[in-house]
């Protein structure tokens, strides 16, 4: 699987060498990516009971490639790391992204995925697919206004018959150089002990020229069995459309890096 990732990265960089610069979207993650999704790593990375809102693909303006790496300890205290890559292209109204992710752990296999998004002006919507048999839907309502509403839905078709469904809703306010997001999601699976748990995540992102900082708080409500732990996670972003580096702590792993390049 590592060879497949290397091959994908070579294809991405080689095929985009001619392309023009520019992405038209938020580059640093905040909240659960439901109402204010980031354009840099939406296929492979997400925070919550649903995947990142697939409608974000519609905000791509030109080609881009992202390389991802995360590292930390798993629940058993063992070192766990992952690598990924994503390729995207769009014209500001219609966009698509393809990604591959591989985690270094026992029994883990590499995973391909992709999302497609369309912007109609007042709202945008998207669809996504990830191996194995994981489907997603997303919508962003509000266009380019200050207030934006997000909706997400996921469905995982398991061979055991215990299919998983997830739902998310969120609201964001965009204040020019800052974004406040409030997202919530819930997941249901037959016989699972966490079906009643709702994850609520308020988050704030502040951006000044080439630097951006985001802080979010994952709050698990109705967690009667104490399955999850509330936590604060943060991200720091450097750069712009042509080159951007995002550093996250406790987002998808203890530490995560996302390097994104526009062409």
Short mmCIF file of N, CA and C in Angstrom, two decimals, residues 1-112:
data_model
loop_
_atom_site.label_atom_id
_atom_site.label_comp_id
_atom_site.label_asym_id
_atom_site.label_seq_id
_atom_site.Cartn_x
_atom_site.Cartn_y
_atom_site.Cartn_z
N UNK A 1 0.82 -1.21 0.00
CA UNK A 1 0.00 0.00 0.00
C UNK A 1 0.85 1.26 0.00
N UNK A 2 2.02 1.18 0.67
CA UNK A 2 2.91 2.34 0.68
C UNK A 2 3.37 2.67 -0.74
N UNK A 3 3.60 1.61 -1.57
CA UNK A 3 4.01 1.85 -2.95
C UNK A 3 2.90 2.53 -3.74
N UNK A 4 1.66 2.16 -3.44
CA UNK A 4 0.53 2.80 -4.12
C UNK A 4 0.46 4.27 -3.77
N UNK A 5 0.72 4.61 -2.51
CA UNK A 5 0.72 6.01 -2.08
C UNK A 5 1.82 6.79 -2.78
N UNK A 6 3.03 6.20 -2.88
CA UNK A 6 4.14 6.87 -3.55
C UNK A 6 3.81 7.10 -5.01
N UNK A 7 3.22 6.09 -5.66
CA UNK A 7 2.85 6.24 -7.06
C UNK A 7 1.83 7.34 -7.25
N UNK A 8 0.83 7.39 -6.36
CA UNK A 8 -0.18 8.44 -6.46
C UNK A 8 0.45 9.82 -6.32
N UNK A 9 1.37 9.98 -5.37
CA UNK A 9 2.01 11.27 -5.15
C UNK A 9 2.79 11.71 -6.39
N UNK A 10 3.50 10.75 -7.02
CA UNK A 10 4.27 11.08 -8.21
C UNK A 10 3.36 11.51 -9.36
N UNK A 11 2.22 10.83 -9.49
CA UNK A 11 1.27 11.17 -10.54
C UNK A 11 0.70 12.56 -10.29
N UNK A 12 0.36 12.85 -9.03
CA UNK A 12 -0.22 14.13 -8.69
C UNK A 12 0.72 15.28 -9.04
N UNK A 13 1.98 15.19 -8.58
CA UNK A 13 2.92 16.28 -8.80
C UNK A 13 3.26 16.42 -10.27
N UNK A 14 3.47 15.29 -10.94
CA UNK A 14 3.86 15.35 -12.34
C UNK A 14 2.77 15.89 -13.23
N UNK A 15 1.52 15.49 -12.98
CA UNK A 15 0.42 15.89 -13.85
C UNK A 15 -0.03 17.32 -13.62
N UNK A 16 0.35 17.93 -12.46
CA UNK A 16 -0.10 19.27 -12.15
C UNK A 16 0.98 20.33 -12.35
N UNK A 17 2.12 19.94 -12.87
CA UNK A 17 3.24 20.88 -12.96
C UNK A 17 2.92 22.09 -13.83
N UNK A 18 2.01 21.94 -14.76
CA UNK A 18 1.69 23.02 -15.70
C UNK A 18 0.61 23.94 -15.19
N UNK A 19 -0.07 23.58 -14.11
CA UNK A 19 -1.36 24.19 -13.79
C UNK A 19 -1.24 25.56 -13.15
N UNK A 20 -2.33 26.31 -13.22
CA UNK A 20 -2.36 27.65 -12.65
C UNK A 20 -2.66 27.58 -11.16
N UNK A 21 -2.28 28.61 -10.37
CA UNK A 21 -2.50 28.58 -8.93
C UNK A 21 -3.93 28.89 -8.56
N UNK A 22 -4.25 28.61 -7.29
CA UNK A 22 -5.50 29.13 -6.74
C UNK A 22 -6.47 28.11 -6.21
N UNK A 23 -6.81 28.20 -4.94
CA UNK A 23 -7.95 27.51 -4.37
C UNK A 23 -8.84 28.58 -3.76
N UNK A 24 -10.13 28.33 -3.79
CA UNK A 24 -11.07 29.31 -3.26
C UNK A 24 -11.81 28.69 -2.10
N UNK A 25 -11.12 28.56 -0.97
CA UNK A 25 -11.77 27.94 0.17
C UNK A 25 -10.92 28.02 1.42
N UNK A 26 -11.53 27.70 2.53
CA UNK A 26 -10.85 27.69 3.82
C UNK A 26 -9.82 26.58 3.85
N UNK A 27 -8.62 26.88 4.37
CA UNK A 27 -7.53 25.91 4.31
C UNK A 27 -7.23 25.24 5.66
N UNK A 28 -7.77 25.76 6.75
CA UNK A 28 -7.52 25.20 8.08
C UNK A 28 -8.82 24.67 8.67
N UNK A 29 -8.78 23.47 9.23
CA UNK A 29 -9.99 22.84 9.78
C UNK A 29 -10.41 23.48 11.09
N UNK A 30 -11.73 23.54 11.31
CA UNK A 30 -12.31 24.02 12.55
C UNK A 30 -13.63 23.30 12.76
N UNK A 31 -14.00 23.04 14.01
CA UNK A 31 -15.23 22.31 14.29
C UNK A 31 -15.15 20.89 13.77
N UNK A 32 -16.26 20.38 13.24
CA UNK A 32 -16.30 19.04 12.66
C UNK A 32 -16.28 19.05 11.15
N UNK A 33 -16.05 20.21 10.54
CA UNK A 33 -16.02 20.28 9.09
C UNK A 33 -17.38 20.13 8.45
N UNK A 34 -18.44 20.43 9.20
CA UNK A 34 -19.80 20.32 8.68
C UNK A 34 -20.25 21.64 8.07
N UNK A 35 -20.12 22.73 8.83
CA UNK A 35 -20.56 24.04 8.34
C UNK A 35 -19.42 24.88 7.78
N UNK A 36 -18.16 24.59 8.18
CA UNK A 36 -16.99 25.31 7.65
C UNK A 36 -15.89 24.30 7.34
N UNK A 37 -16.08 23.50 6.30
CA UNK A 37 -15.08 22.48 5.97
C UNK A 37 -13.84 23.10 5.30
N UNK A 38 -12.68 22.51 5.56
CA UNK A 38 -11.44 22.95 4.94
C UNK A 38 -11.25 22.23 3.62
N UNK A 39 -10.66 22.91 2.66
CA UNK A 39 -10.47 22.37 1.32
C UNK A 39 -9.21 21.53 1.21
N UNK A 40 -8.35 21.54 2.24
CA UNK A 40 -7.03 20.95 2.11
C UNK A 40 -6.98 19.43 2.31
N UNK A 41 -7.83 18.85 3.16
CA UNK A 41 -7.76 17.40 3.43
C UNK A 41 -9.13 16.79 3.71
N UNK A 42 -10.17 17.09 2.91
CA UNK A 42 -11.52 16.63 3.25
C UNK A 42 -11.80 15.17 2.96
N UNK A 43 -11.01 14.53 2.11
CA UNK A 43 -11.26 13.13 1.77
C UNK A 43 -10.76 12.20 2.88
N UNK A 44 -9.55 12.45 3.36
CA UNK A 44 -8.90 11.53 4.30
C UNK A 44 -9.07 11.89 5.77
N UNK A 45 -9.24 13.19 6.09
CA UNK A 45 -9.30 13.62 7.48
C UNK A 45 -10.68 14.17 7.83
N UNK A 46 -11.15 13.83 9.02
CA UNK A 46 -12.40 14.38 9.52
C UNK A 46 -12.42 14.27 11.03
N UNK A 47 -13.28 15.06 11.67
CA UNK A 47 -13.39 15.05 13.12
C UNK A 47 -14.87 15.05 13.48
N UNK A 48 -15.37 13.90 13.92
CA UNK A 48 -16.78 13.82 14.26
C UNK A 48 -17.35 12.48 13.85
N UNK A 49 -18.65 12.34 13.96
CA UNK A 49 -19.33 11.10 13.62
C UNK A 49 -19.70 11.02 12.15
N UNK A 50 -19.42 12.07 11.38
CA UNK A 50 -19.57 12.02 9.93
C UNK A 50 -18.28 12.50 9.29
N UNK A 51 -18.12 12.21 8.01
CA UNK A 51 -16.95 12.70 7.29
C UNK A 51 -17.11 14.19 6.98
N UNK A 52 -16.02 14.82 6.57
CA UNK A 52 -16.04 16.24 6.22
C UNK A 52 -17.05 16.49 5.10
N UNK A 53 -17.75 17.61 5.17
CA UNK A 53 -18.80 17.95 4.22
C UNK A 53 -18.29 17.89 2.78
N UNK A 54 -18.85 16.98 1.99
CA UNK A 54 -18.38 16.77 0.62
C UNK A 54 -18.64 17.97 -0.29
N UNK A 55 -19.55 18.86 0.10
CA UNK A 55 -19.84 20.04 -0.72
C UNK A 55 -18.64 20.96 -0.87
N UNK A 56 -17.63 20.81 0.01
CA UNK A 56 -16.46 21.67 -0.04
C UNK A 56 -15.69 21.52 -1.35
N UNK A 57 -15.84 20.39 -2.04
CA UNK A 57 -15.15 20.20 -3.31
C UNK A 57 -15.54 21.26 -4.34
N UNK A 58 -16.74 21.82 -4.21
CA UNK A 58 -17.19 22.84 -5.17
C UNK A 58 -16.41 24.14 -5.03
N UNK A 59 -15.67 24.32 -3.94
CA UNK A 59 -14.95 25.57 -3.69
C UNK A 59 -13.53 25.56 -4.28
N UNK A 60 -13.14 24.46 -4.88
CA UNK A 60 -11.85 24.41 -5.55
C UNK A 60 -11.85 25.30 -6.79
N UNK A 61 -10.80 26.09 -6.94
CA UNK A 61 -10.64 26.92 -8.13
C UNK A 61 -9.25 26.68 -8.69
N UNK A 62 -9.12 25.68 -9.54
CA UNK A 62 -7.83 25.25 -10.05
C UNK A 62 -7.41 23.94 -9.41
N UNK A 63 -6.27 23.39 -9.82
CA UNK A 63 -5.80 22.11 -9.28
C UNK A 63 -5.03 22.31 -7.98
N UNK A 64 -5.02 21.28 -7.14
CA UNK A 64 -4.22 21.28 -5.92
C UNK A 64 -3.88 19.85 -5.54
N UNK A 65 -2.81 19.70 -4.76
CA UNK A 65 -2.41 18.40 -4.23
C UNK A 65 -2.05 18.58 -2.77
N UNK A 66 -2.45 17.61 -1.93
CA UNK A 66 -2.12 17.63 -0.51
C UNK A 66 -1.42 16.34 -0.12
N UNK A 67 -0.41 16.47 0.72
CA UNK A 67 0.30 15.33 1.30
C UNK A 67 0.08 15.37 2.81
N UNK A 68 -0.26 14.22 3.41
CA UNK A 68 -0.67 14.19 4.82
C UNK A 68 0.14 13.16 5.62
N UNK A 69 0.39 13.50 6.87
CA UNK A 69 1.07 12.58 7.77
C UNK A 69 0.55 12.82 9.19
N UNK A 70 0.25 11.75 9.91
CA UNK A 70 -0.18 11.88 11.30
C UNK A 70 0.49 10.81 12.15
N UNK A 71 0.65 11.12 13.46
CA UNK A 71 1.39 10.22 14.35
C UNK A 71 0.89 10.38 15.77
N UNK A 72 0.87 9.27 16.52
CA UNK A 72 0.47 9.30 17.92
C UNK A 72 0.30 7.90 18.45
N UNK A 73 -0.15 7.77 19.71
CA UNK A 73 -0.39 6.47 20.33
C UNK A 73 -1.85 6.08 20.17
N UNK A 74 -2.09 4.78 19.91
CA UNK A 74 -3.46 4.29 19.82
C UNK A 74 -4.00 4.02 21.22
N UNK A 75 -5.21 3.46 21.30
CA UNK A 75 -5.87 3.24 22.59
C UNK A 75 -5.11 2.26 23.47
N UNK A 76 -4.26 1.41 22.86
CA UNK A 76 -3.48 0.44 23.62
C UNK A 76 -2.10 0.97 23.99
N UNK A 77 -1.81 2.21 23.61
CA UNK A 77 -0.53 2.80 23.93
C UNK A 77 0.55 2.53 22.91
N UNK A 78 0.19 1.89 21.79
CA UNK A 78 1.17 1.59 20.75
C UNK A 78 1.26 2.74 19.76
N UNK A 79 2.45 2.93 19.20
CA UNK A 79 2.66 4.00 18.22
C UNK A 79 1.85 3.72 16.96
N UNK A 80 1.14 4.73 16.48
CA UNK A 80 0.31 4.60 15.29
C UNK A 80 0.51 5.82 14.40
N UNK A 81 0.77 5.57 13.13
CA UNK A 81 0.97 6.67 12.19
C UNK A 81 0.22 6.40 10.90
N UNK A 82 -0.01 7.44 10.13
CA UNK A 82 -0.71 7.30 8.86
C UNK A 82 -0.17 8.29 7.84
N UNK A 83 -0.27 7.93 6.56
CA UNK A 83 0.14 8.82 5.48
C UNK A 83 -0.98 8.85 4.43
N UNK A 84 -1.11 9.97 3.75
CA UNK A 84 -2.16 10.11 2.75
C UNK A 84 -1.81 11.15 1.71
N UNK A 85 -2.56 11.15 0.64
CA UNK A 85 -2.40 12.14 -0.42
C UNK A 85 -3.76 12.40 -1.05
N UNK A 86 -3.98 13.65 -1.48
CA UNK A 86 -5.24 14.02 -2.12
C UNK A 86 -4.97 14.91 -3.33
N UNK A 87 -5.73 14.68 -4.38
CA UNK A 87 -5.67 15.48 -5.59
C UNK A 87 -7.03 16.10 -5.85
N UNK A 88 -7.06 17.38 -6.15
CA UNK A 88 -8.33 18.04 -6.43
C UNK A 88 -8.25 18.97 -7.62
N UNK A 89 -9.39 19.17 -8.25
CA UNK A 89 -9.48 20.13 -9.35
C UNK A 89 -10.91 20.67 -9.41
N UNK A 90 -11.03 21.98 -9.67
CA UNK A 90 -12.35 22.59 -9.80
C UNK A 90 -12.26 23.92 -10.51
N UNK A 91 -13.42 24.45 -10.90
CA UNK A 91 -13.47 25.74 -11.58
C UNK A 91 -14.19 26.80 -10.77
N UNK A 92 -14.35 26.56 -9.45
CA UNK A 92 -15.04 27.50 -8.59
C UNK A 92 -16.53 27.22 -8.45
N UNK A 93 -17.05 26.36 -9.30
CA UNK A 93 -18.46 25.97 -9.25
C UNK A 93 -18.64 24.46 -9.14
N UNK A 94 -17.78 23.73 -9.82
CA UNK A 94 -17.81 22.26 -9.79
C UNK A 94 -16.40 21.78 -9.50
N UNK A 95 -16.27 20.83 -8.57
CA UNK A 95 -14.95 20.33 -8.22
C UNK A 95 -14.99 18.88 -7.79
N UNK A 96 -13.84 18.23 -7.84
CA UNK A 96 -13.72 16.83 -7.43
C UNK A 96 -12.36 16.62 -6.77
N UNK A 97 -12.32 15.68 -5.81
CA UNK A 97 -11.10 15.35 -5.11
C UNK A 97 -10.98 13.84 -4.96
N UNK A 98 -9.76 13.33 -5.14
CA UNK A 98 -9.46 11.92 -4.99
C UNK A 98 -8.39 11.78 -3.92
N UNK A 99 -8.53 10.80 -3.03
CA UNK A 99 -7.55 10.63 -1.96
C UNK A 99 -7.23 9.18 -1.69
N UNK A 100 -6.03 8.97 -1.12
CA UNK A 100 -5.60 7.65 -0.67
C UNK A 100 -4.97 7.80 0.71
N UNK A 101 -5.32 6.90 1.63
CA UNK A 101 -4.81 6.98 3.00
C UNK A 101 -4.45 5.59 3.50
N UNK A 102 -3.31 5.50 4.21
CA UNK A 102 -2.86 4.22 4.73
C UNK A 102 -2.36 4.41 6.15
N UNK A 103 -2.90 3.64 7.10
CA UNK A 103 -2.48 3.72 8.49
C UNK A 103 -1.62 2.51 8.83
N UNK A 104 -0.52 2.76 9.54
CA UNK A 104 0.44 1.73 9.92
C UNK A 104 -0.01 1.08 11.22
N UNK A 105 -0.88 0.07 11.10
CA UNK A 105 -1.36 -0.64 12.28
C UNK A 105 -1.76 -2.06 11.88
N UNK A 106 -1.84 -2.94 12.85
CA UNK A 106 -2.16 -4.35 12.60
C UNK A 106 -3.56 -4.49 12.01
N UNK A 107 -3.65 -5.16 10.87
CA UNK A 107 -4.94 -5.39 10.23
C UNK A 107 -5.47 -4.22 9.42
N UNK A 108 -4.75 -3.10 9.39
CA UNK A 108 -5.20 -1.92 8.64
C UNK A 108 -4.79 -2.02 7.17
N UNK A 109 -5.65 -1.59 6.28
CA UNK A 109 -5.37 -1.58 4.86
C UNK A 109 -5.56 -0.18 4.31
N UNK A 110 -4.87 0.12 3.22
CA UNK A 110 -5.02 1.42 2.57
C UNK A 110 -6.43 1.63 2.05
N UNK A 111 -6.83 2.89 1.93
CA UNK A 111 -8.20 3.20 1.54
C UNK A 111 -8.21 4.32 0.50
N UNK A 112 -8.93 4.09 -0.58
CA UNK A 112 -9.18 5.11 -1.59
C UNK A 112 -10.51 5.80 -1.30
#
